[in-house]
Amino acid sequence: MSNQTKNQKKSKANLSKDLIIRTALEMIEEQGIESFSLRKLAQKLDCEAMSIYYHMKNKEEILDQIVDFLISKIMFQSQRDDPKEQLMYVAKQWRTISQEYPNFFPVLAIHPLNTDIGYNLMNSILLIFKNANLAVKDASYFLRILNYYLIGMGIDEAKGYYPSNKNLKIDRYPLLEDAKTYWTQKDQEEIFELGLNMLLTNMLHKI
């Protein structure tokens, strides 16, 4: 029996959609999205590329499935809880995704949530606003605004925090130089909480 036949039999017995998704995400976090390919994924899984196509149509479907896998992790509190607390709970989980998967997060940030899992996420957030006695138009606007805030914050954190450009003279701008001392990872927690609190307080002021 050839090695190829052995690998094919092994892949049919052990390969699954869940394993493909988790391995692909792991590779993207290790090597970056630019280096990811189905050929490398097949090598990592120790299978033929055609075995992957049995479960996934193409690379784009793998990325789609990773998005669903990540957002399906987001949980919701009881609708009896305070609306602001419910939204903060969701927002913090979104931020956690950006921190744990910085290489994939930029893909997630611009990916349309056009699957049942994505629709469920958006609908669940809209329900929080609706249950807070907000009009559908307001809820729709606030969903988008909250999304913009979380994407912007997530991308900022995903790209990391780098030391200042030593070759660039900033002493001509003393105020900016002082302000930059607070642009650190240590400050980011307070910045996130402050911005989110201001945003949600303004959104829910009609309650």
PDB file of C-alpha atoms in Angstrom:
ATOM      1  CA  MET A   1       0.000   0.000   0.000  1.00  0.00           C
ATOM      2  CA  SER A   2       1.453   3.412  -0.984  1.00  0.00           C
ATOM      3  CA  ASN A   3       2.078   6.243   1.479  1.00  0.00           C
ATOM      4  CA  GLN A   4      -0.430   8.336  -0.437  1.00  0.00           C
ATOM      5  CA  THR A   5      -3.140   5.733   0.088  1.00  0.00           C
ATOM      6  CA  LYS A   6      -2.285   5.540   3.777  1.00  0.00           C
ATOM      7  CA  ASN A   7      -2.567   9.320   4.113  1.00  0.00           C
ATOM      8  CA  GLN A   8      -5.873   9.365   2.278  1.00  0.00           C
ATOM      9  CA  LYS A   9      -7.288   6.678   4.552  1.00  0.00           C
ATOM     10  CA  LYS A  10      -5.962   8.501   7.585  1.00  0.00           C
ATOM     11  CA  SER A  11      -7.522  11.779   6.486  1.00  0.00           C
ATOM     12  CA  LYS A  12     -10.923  10.215   5.865  1.00  0.00           C
ATOM     13  CA  ALA A  13     -10.853   8.655   9.315  1.00  0.00           C
ATOM     14  CA  ASN A  14      -9.539  11.631  11.297  1.00  0.00           C
ATOM     15  CA  LEU A  15     -10.083  14.855   9.351  1.00  0.00           C
ATOM     16  CA  SER A  16     -13.088  16.944  10.348  1.00  0.00           C
ATOM     17  CA  LYS A  17     -14.373  20.439   9.693  1.00  0.00           C
ATOM     18  CA  ASP A  18     -13.712  21.408  13.316  1.00  0.00           C
ATOM     19  CA  LEU A  19     -10.104  20.206  13.130  1.00  0.00           C
ATOM     20  CA  ILE A  20      -9.560  22.134   9.894  1.00  0.00           C
ATOM     21  CA  ILE A  21     -10.955  25.335  11.422  1.00  0.00           C
ATOM     22  CA  ARG A  22      -8.945  25.111  14.628  1.00  0.00           C
ATOM     23  CA  THR A  23      -5.718  24.198  12.837  1.00  0.00           C
ATOM     24  CA  ALA A  24      -6.153  26.973  10.272  1.00  0.00           C
ATOM     25  CA  LEU A  25      -6.727  29.533  13.034  1.00  0.00           C
ATOM     26  CA  GLU A  26      -3.674  28.283  14.903  1.00  0.00           C
ATOM     27  CA  MET A  27      -1.544  28.613  11.765  1.00  0.00           C
ATOM     28  CA  ILE A  28      -2.786  32.137  11.056  1.00  0.00           C
ATOM     29  CA  GLU A  29      -1.904  33.216  14.589  1.00  0.00           C
ATOM     30  CA  GLU A  30       1.541  31.645  14.306  1.00  0.00           C
ATOM     31  CA  GLN A  31       2.459  32.754  10.778  1.00  0.00           C
ATOM     32  CA  GLY A  32       0.077  35.558   9.816  1.00  0.00           C
ATOM     33  CA  ILE A  33      -2.795  35.635   7.353  1.00  0.00           C
ATOM     34  CA  GLU A  34      -0.481  36.461   4.435  1.00  0.00           C
ATOM     35  CA  SER A  35       1.394  33.180   4.831  1.00  0.00           C
ATOM     36  CA  PHE A  36      -1.690  31.011   5.155  1.00  0.00           C
ATOM     37  CA  SER A  37      -2.510  28.643   2.285  1.00  0.00           C
ATOM     38  CA  LEU A  38      -4.356  25.376   1.792  1.00  0.00           C
ATOM     39  CA  ARG A  39      -1.110  23.702   0.791  1.00  0.00           C
ATOM     40  CA  LYS A  40       0.501  24.623   4.114  1.00  0.00           C
ATOM     41  CA  LEU A  41      -2.662  23.665   5.963  1.00  0.00           C
ATOM     42  CA  ALA A  42      -2.598  20.228   4.346  1.00  0.00           C
ATOM     43  CA  GLN A  43       1.021  19.796   5.412  1.00  0.00           C
ATOM     44  CA  LYS A  44       0.131  20.776   8.961  1.00  0.00           C
ATOM     45  CA  LEU A  45      -2.759  18.310   9.011  1.00  0.00           C
ATOM     46  CA  ASP A  46      -0.617  15.616   7.370  1.00  0.00           C
ATOM     47  CA  CYS A  47      -3.152  14.998   4.633  1.00  0.00           C
ATOM     48  CA  GLU A  48      -3.721  15.570   0.941  1.00  0.00           C
ATOM     49  CA  ALA A  49      -5.121  18.960  -0.085  1.00  0.00           C
ATOM     50  CA  MET A  50      -8.054  17.189  -1.739  1.00  0.00           C
ATOM     51  CA  SER A  51      -9.058  15.833   1.659  1.00  0.00           C
ATOM     52  CA  ILE A  52      -9.580  19.413   2.838  1.00  0.00           C
ATOM     53  CA  TYR A  53     -11.726  20.153  -0.216  1.00  0.00           C
ATOM     54  CA  TYR A  54     -13.977  17.303   0.852  1.00  0.00           C
ATOM     55  CA  HIS A  55     -14.954  19.438   3.874  1.00  0.00           C
ATOM     56  CA  MET A  56     -14.357  22.999   2.604  1.00  0.00           C
ATOM     57  CA  LYS A  57     -14.848  24.451  -0.877  1.00  0.00           C
ATOM     58  CA  ASN A  58     -11.912  26.857  -0.731  1.00  0.00           C
ATOM     59  CA  LYS A  59      -9.803  29.143   1.442  1.00  0.00           C
ATOM     60  CA  GLU A  60     -12.605  31.699   1.653  1.00  0.00           C
ATOM     61  CA  GLU A  61     -14.953  29.160   3.199  1.00  0.00           C
ATOM     62  CA  ILE A  62     -12.334  28.310   5.805  1.00  0.00           C
ATOM     63  CA  LEU A  63     -12.106  31.999   6.752  1.00  0.00           C
ATOM     64  CA  ASP A  64     -15.917  32.164   6.866  1.00  0.00           C
ATOM     65  CA  GLN A  65     -16.001  29.203   9.218  1.00  0.00           C
ATOM     66  CA  ILE A  66     -13.306  30.696  11.466  1.00  0.00           C
ATOM     67  CA  VAL A  67     -15.383  33.876  11.787  1.00  0.00           C
ATOM     68  CA  ASP A  68     -18.409  31.815  12.810  1.00  0.00           C
ATOM     69  CA  PHE A  69     -16.281  29.780  15.208  1.00  0.00           C
ATOM     70  CA  LEU A  70     -15.033  32.916  16.978  1.00  0.00           C
ATOM     71  CA  ILE A  71     -18.278  34.859  17.224  1.00  0.00           C
ATOM     72  CA  SER A  72     -20.117  31.755  18.406  1.00  0.00           C
ATOM     73  CA  LYS A  73     -17.977  32.051  21.548  1.00  0.00           C
ATOM     74  CA  ILE A  74     -19.774  35.277  22.505  1.00  0.00           C
ATOM     75  CA  MET A  75     -22.331  34.650  25.240  1.00  0.00           C
ATOM     76  CA  PHE A  76     -25.232  36.794  26.423  1.00  0.00           C
ATOM     77  CA  GLN A  77     -26.493  37.493  29.909  1.00  0.00           C
ATOM     78  CA  SER A  78     -30.108  37.161  30.972  1.00  0.00           C
ATOM     79  CA  GLN A  79     -32.400  39.749  29.389  1.00  0.00           C
ATOM     80  CA  ARG A  80     -33.532  40.595  32.911  1.00  0.00           C
ATOM     81  CA  ASP A  81     -30.129  42.156  33.608  1.00  0.00           C
ATOM     82  CA  ASP A  82     -29.377  45.851  33.141  1.00  0.00           C
ATOM     83  CA  PRO A  83     -29.088  46.628  29.385  1.00  0.00           C
ATOM     84  CA  LYS A  84     -25.837  48.507  29.835  1.00  0.00           C
ATOM     85  CA  GLU A  85     -24.307  45.603  31.734  1.00  0.00           C
ATOM     86  CA  GLN A  86     -25.473  43.194  29.035  1.00  0.00           C
ATOM     87  CA  LEU A  87     -23.840  45.273  26.299  1.00  0.00           C
ATOM     88  CA  MET A  88     -20.620  45.702  28.263  1.00  0.00           C
ATOM     89  CA  TYR A  89     -20.501  41.935  28.772  1.00  0.00           C
ATOM     90  CA  VAL A  90     -20.733  41.362  25.013  1.00  0.00           C
ATOM     91  CA  ALA A  91     -18.255  44.138  24.185  1.00  0.00           C
ATOM     92  CA  LYS A  92     -15.627  42.772  26.555  1.00  0.00           C
ATOM     93  CA  GLN A  93     -15.867  39.349  24.937  1.00  0.00           C
ATOM     94  CA  TRP A  94     -15.383  40.930  21.505  1.00  0.00           C
ATOM     95  CA  ARG A  95     -12.295  42.672  22.829  1.00  0.00           C
ATOM     96  CA  THR A  96     -10.997  39.374  24.206  1.00  0.00           C
ATOM     97  CA  ILE A  97     -11.208  37.902  20.707  1.00  0.00           C
ATOM     98  CA  SER A  98      -9.041  40.728  19.354  1.00  0.00           C
ATOM     99  CA  GLN A  99      -6.499  40.124  22.112  1.00  0.00           C
ATOM    100  CA  GLU A 100      -6.373  36.342  21.740  1.00  0.00           C
ATOM    101  CA  TYR A 101      -6.388  36.286  17.932  1.00  0.00           C
ATOM    102  CA  PRO A 102      -4.585  39.469  16.800  1.00  0.00           C
ATOM    103  CA  ASN A 103      -3.531  38.077  13.421  1.00  0.00           C
ATOM    104  CA  PHE A 104      -7.021  36.980  12.468  1.00  0.00           C
ATOM    105  CA  PHE A 105      -8.942  39.884  13.986  1.00  0.00           C
ATOM    106  CA  PRO A 106      -8.411  42.247  11.004  1.00  0.00           C
ATOM    107  CA  VAL A 107     -10.127  39.599   8.848  1.00  0.00           C
ATOM    108  CA  LEU A 108     -13.000  39.344  11.322  1.00  0.00           C
ATOM    109  CA  ALA A 109     -13.273  43.140  11.505  1.00  0.00           C
ATOM    110  CA  ILE A 110     -14.156  43.546   7.819  1.00  0.00           C
ATOM    111  CA  HIS A 111     -15.947  40.243   7.316  1.00  0.00           C
ATOM    112  CA  PRO A 112     -19.717  40.465   6.730  1.00  0.00           C
ATOM    113  CA  LEU A 113     -21.674  38.620   9.402  1.00  0.00           C
ATOM    114  CA  ASN A 114     -23.958  37.082   6.794  1.00  0.00           C
ATOM    115  CA  THR A 115     -24.408  33.619   8.286  1.00  0.00           C
ATOM    116  CA  ASP A 116     -27.007  32.331  10.728  1.00  0.00           C
ATOM    117  CA  ILE A 117     -24.479  32.673  13.558  1.00  0.00           C
ATOM    118  CA  GLY A 118     -23.699  36.241  12.515  1.00  0.00           C
ATOM    119  CA  TYR A 119     -27.370  37.134  12.190  1.00  0.00           C
ATOM    120  CA  ASN A 120     -28.052  35.686  15.630  1.00  0.00           C
ATOM    121  CA  LEU A 121     -25.288  37.819  17.159  1.00  0.00           C
ATOM    122  CA  MET A 122     -26.601  41.041  15.627  1.00  0.00           C
ATOM    123  CA  ASN A 123     -30.222  40.202  16.410  1.00  0.00           C
ATOM    124  CA  SER A 124     -29.360  39.445  20.042  1.00  0.00           C
ATOM    125  CA  ILE A 125     -27.689  42.844  20.421  1.00  0.00           C
ATOM    126  CA  LEU A 126     -30.672  44.549  18.780  1.00  0.00           C
ATOM    127  CA  LEU A 127     -32.950  42.795  21.286  1.00  0.00           C
ATOM    128  CA  ILE A 128     -31.002  44.336  24.163  1.00  0.00           C
ATOM    129  CA  PHE A 129     -31.632  47.799  22.725  1.00  0.00           C
ATOM    130  CA  LYS A 130     -35.272  46.953  21.980  1.00  0.00           C
ATOM    131  CA  ASN A 131     -35.839  45.707  25.516  1.00  0.00           C
ATOM    132  CA  ALA A 132     -34.386  49.001  26.717  1.00  0.00           C
ATOM    133  CA  ASN A 133     -37.394  50.663  25.040  1.00  0.00           C
ATOM    134  CA  LEU A 134     -35.430  52.116  22.145  1.00  0.00           C
ATOM    135  CA  ALA A 135     -36.967  52.514  18.708  1.00  0.00           C
ATOM    136  CA  VAL A 136     -35.858  50.139  15.965  1.00  0.00           C
ATOM    137  CA  LYS A 137     -34.137  52.997  14.128  1.00  0.00           C
ATOM    138  CA  ASP A 138     -32.149  53.936  17.244  1.00  0.00           C
ATOM    139  CA  ALA A 139     -31.286  50.297  17.915  1.00  0.00           C
ATOM    140  CA  SER A 140     -30.114  49.884  14.321  1.00  0.00           C
ATOM    141  CA  TYR A 141     -27.909  52.980  14.504  1.00  0.00           C
ATOM    142  CA  PHE A 142     -26.470  52.022  17.886  1.00  0.00           C
ATOM    143  CA  LEU A 143     -25.638  48.506  16.726  1.00  0.00           C
ATOM    144  CA  ARG A 144     -23.530  49.990  13.918  1.00  0.00           C
ATOM    145  CA  ILE A 145     -21.924  52.610  16.159  1.00  0.00           C
ATOM    146  CA  LEU A 146     -21.007  50.024  18.796  1.00  0.00           C
ATOM    147  CA  ASN A 147     -19.571  47.854  16.042  1.00  0.00           C
ATOM    148  CA  TYR A 148     -17.399  50.732  14.793  1.00  0.00           C
ATOM    149  CA  TYR A 149     -16.043  51.343  18.283  1.00  0.00           C
ATOM    150  CA  LEU A 150     -15.217  47.696  18.938  1.00  0.00           C
ATOM    151  CA  ILE A 151     -13.609  47.192  15.526  1.00  0.00           C
ATOM    152  CA  GLY A 152     -11.465  50.309  15.895  1.00  0.00           C
ATOM    153  CA  MET A 153     -10.369  49.398  19.396  1.00  0.00           C
ATOM    154  CA  GLY A 154      -9.793  45.781  18.394  1.00  0.00           C
ATOM    155  CA  ILE A 155      -7.589  46.639  15.421  1.00  0.00           C
ATOM    156  CA  ASP A 156      -5.623  49.109  17.538  1.00  0.00           C
ATOM    157  CA  GLU A 157      -4.920  46.384  20.087  1.00  0.00           C
ATOM    158  CA  ALA A 158      -4.349  43.671  17.493  1.00  0.00           C
ATOM    159  CA  LYS A 159      -1.511  45.600  15.850  1.00  0.00           C
ATOM    160  CA  GLY A 160       0.258  45.831  19.189  1.00  0.00           C
ATOM    161  CA  TYR A 161       2.099  48.594  20.971  1.00  0.00           C
ATOM    162  CA  TYR A 162       5.426  49.671  19.583  1.00  0.00           C
ATOM    163  CA  PRO A 163       8.103  51.957  20.987  1.00  0.00           C
ATOM    164  CA  SER A 164       8.301  55.475  19.614  1.00  0.00           C
ATOM    165  CA  ASN A 165      10.290  56.149  16.468  1.00  0.00           C
ATOM    166  CA  LYS A 166      13.661  57.093  17.937  1.00  0.00           C
ATOM    167  CA  ASN A 167      14.680  58.903  14.750  1.00  0.00           C
ATOM    168  CA  LEU A 168      11.679  61.204  14.813  1.00  0.00           C
ATOM    169  CA  LYS A 169      12.155  64.347  16.888  1.00  0.00           C
ATOM    170  CA  ILE A 170       8.999  64.939  18.877  1.00  0.00           C
ATOM    171  CA  ASP A 171      10.403  67.600  21.210  1.00  0.00           C
ATOM    172  CA  ARG A 172       8.897  70.237  18.918  1.00  0.00           C
ATOM    173  CA  TYR A 173       5.513  69.009  20.142  1.00  0.00           C
ATOM    174  CA  PRO A 174       5.807  68.832  23.951  1.00  0.00           C
ATOM    175  CA  LEU A 175       2.079  68.334  24.521  1.00  0.00           C
ATOM    176  CA  LEU A 176       2.028  65.373  22.150  1.00  0.00           C
ATOM    177  CA  GLU A 177       5.165  63.996  23.786  1.00  0.00           C
ATOM    178  CA  ASP A 178       3.488  64.099  27.195  1.00  0.00           C
ATOM    179  CA  ALA A 179       0.265  62.596  25.852  1.00  0.00           C
ATOM    180  CA  LYS A 180       2.094  59.660  24.265  1.00  0.00           C
ATOM    181  CA  THR A 181       3.255  58.504  27.683  1.00  0.00           C
ATOM    182  CA  TYR A 182      -0.345  57.378  28.256  1.00  0.00           C
ATOM    183  CA  TRP A 183      -0.572  55.432  24.990  1.00  0.00           C
ATOM    184  CA  THR A 184       0.627  52.178  26.453  1.00  0.00           C
ATOM    185  CA  GLN A 185      -0.823  48.720  26.861  1.00  0.00           C
ATOM    186  CA  LYS A 186      -1.184  49.414  30.568  1.00  0.00           C
ATOM    187  CA  ASP A 187      -3.459  52.385  29.836  1.00  0.00           C
ATOM    188  CA  GLN A 188      -5.518  50.534  27.246  1.00  0.00           C
ATOM    189  CA  GLU A 189      -7.792  48.836  29.775  1.00  0.00           C
ATOM    190  CA  GLU A 190      -8.850  52.171  31.248  1.00  0.00           C
ATOM    191  CA  ILE A 191      -9.220  53.724  27.792  1.00  0.00           C
ATOM    192  CA  PHE A 192     -11.455  50.871  26.636  1.00  0.00           C
ATOM    193  CA  GLU A 193     -13.655  50.995  29.741  1.00  0.00           C
ATOM    194  CA  LEU A 194     -13.925  54.794  29.624  1.00  0.00           C
ATOM    195  CA  GLY A 195     -14.842  54.917  25.949  1.00  0.00           C
ATOM    196  CA  LEU A 196     -17.325  52.060  26.210  1.00  0.00           C
ATOM    197  CA  ASN A 197     -18.980  53.546  29.286  1.00  0.00           C
ATOM    198  CA  MET A 198     -19.347  56.953  27.614  1.00  0.00           C
ATOM    199  CA  LEU A 199     -20.733  55.384  24.454  1.00  0.00           C
ATOM    200  CA  LEU A 200     -23.300  53.146  26.147  1.00  0.00           C
ATOM    201  CA  THR A 201     -24.399  55.809  28.624  1.00  0.00           C
ATOM    202  CA  ASN A 202     -25.184  58.145  25.740  1.00  0.00           C
ATOM    203  CA  MET A 203     -26.956  55.412  23.778  1.00  0.00           C
ATOM    204  CA  LEU A 204     -29.181  54.399  26.678  1.00  0.00           C
ATOM    205  CA  HIS A 205     -29.930  57.884  28.004  1.00  0.00           C
ATOM    206  CA  LYS A 206     -33.584  57.520  26.989  1.00  0.00           C
ATOM    207  CA  ILE A 207     -34.184  54.766  29.529  1.00  0.00           C
TER     208      ILE A 207
END
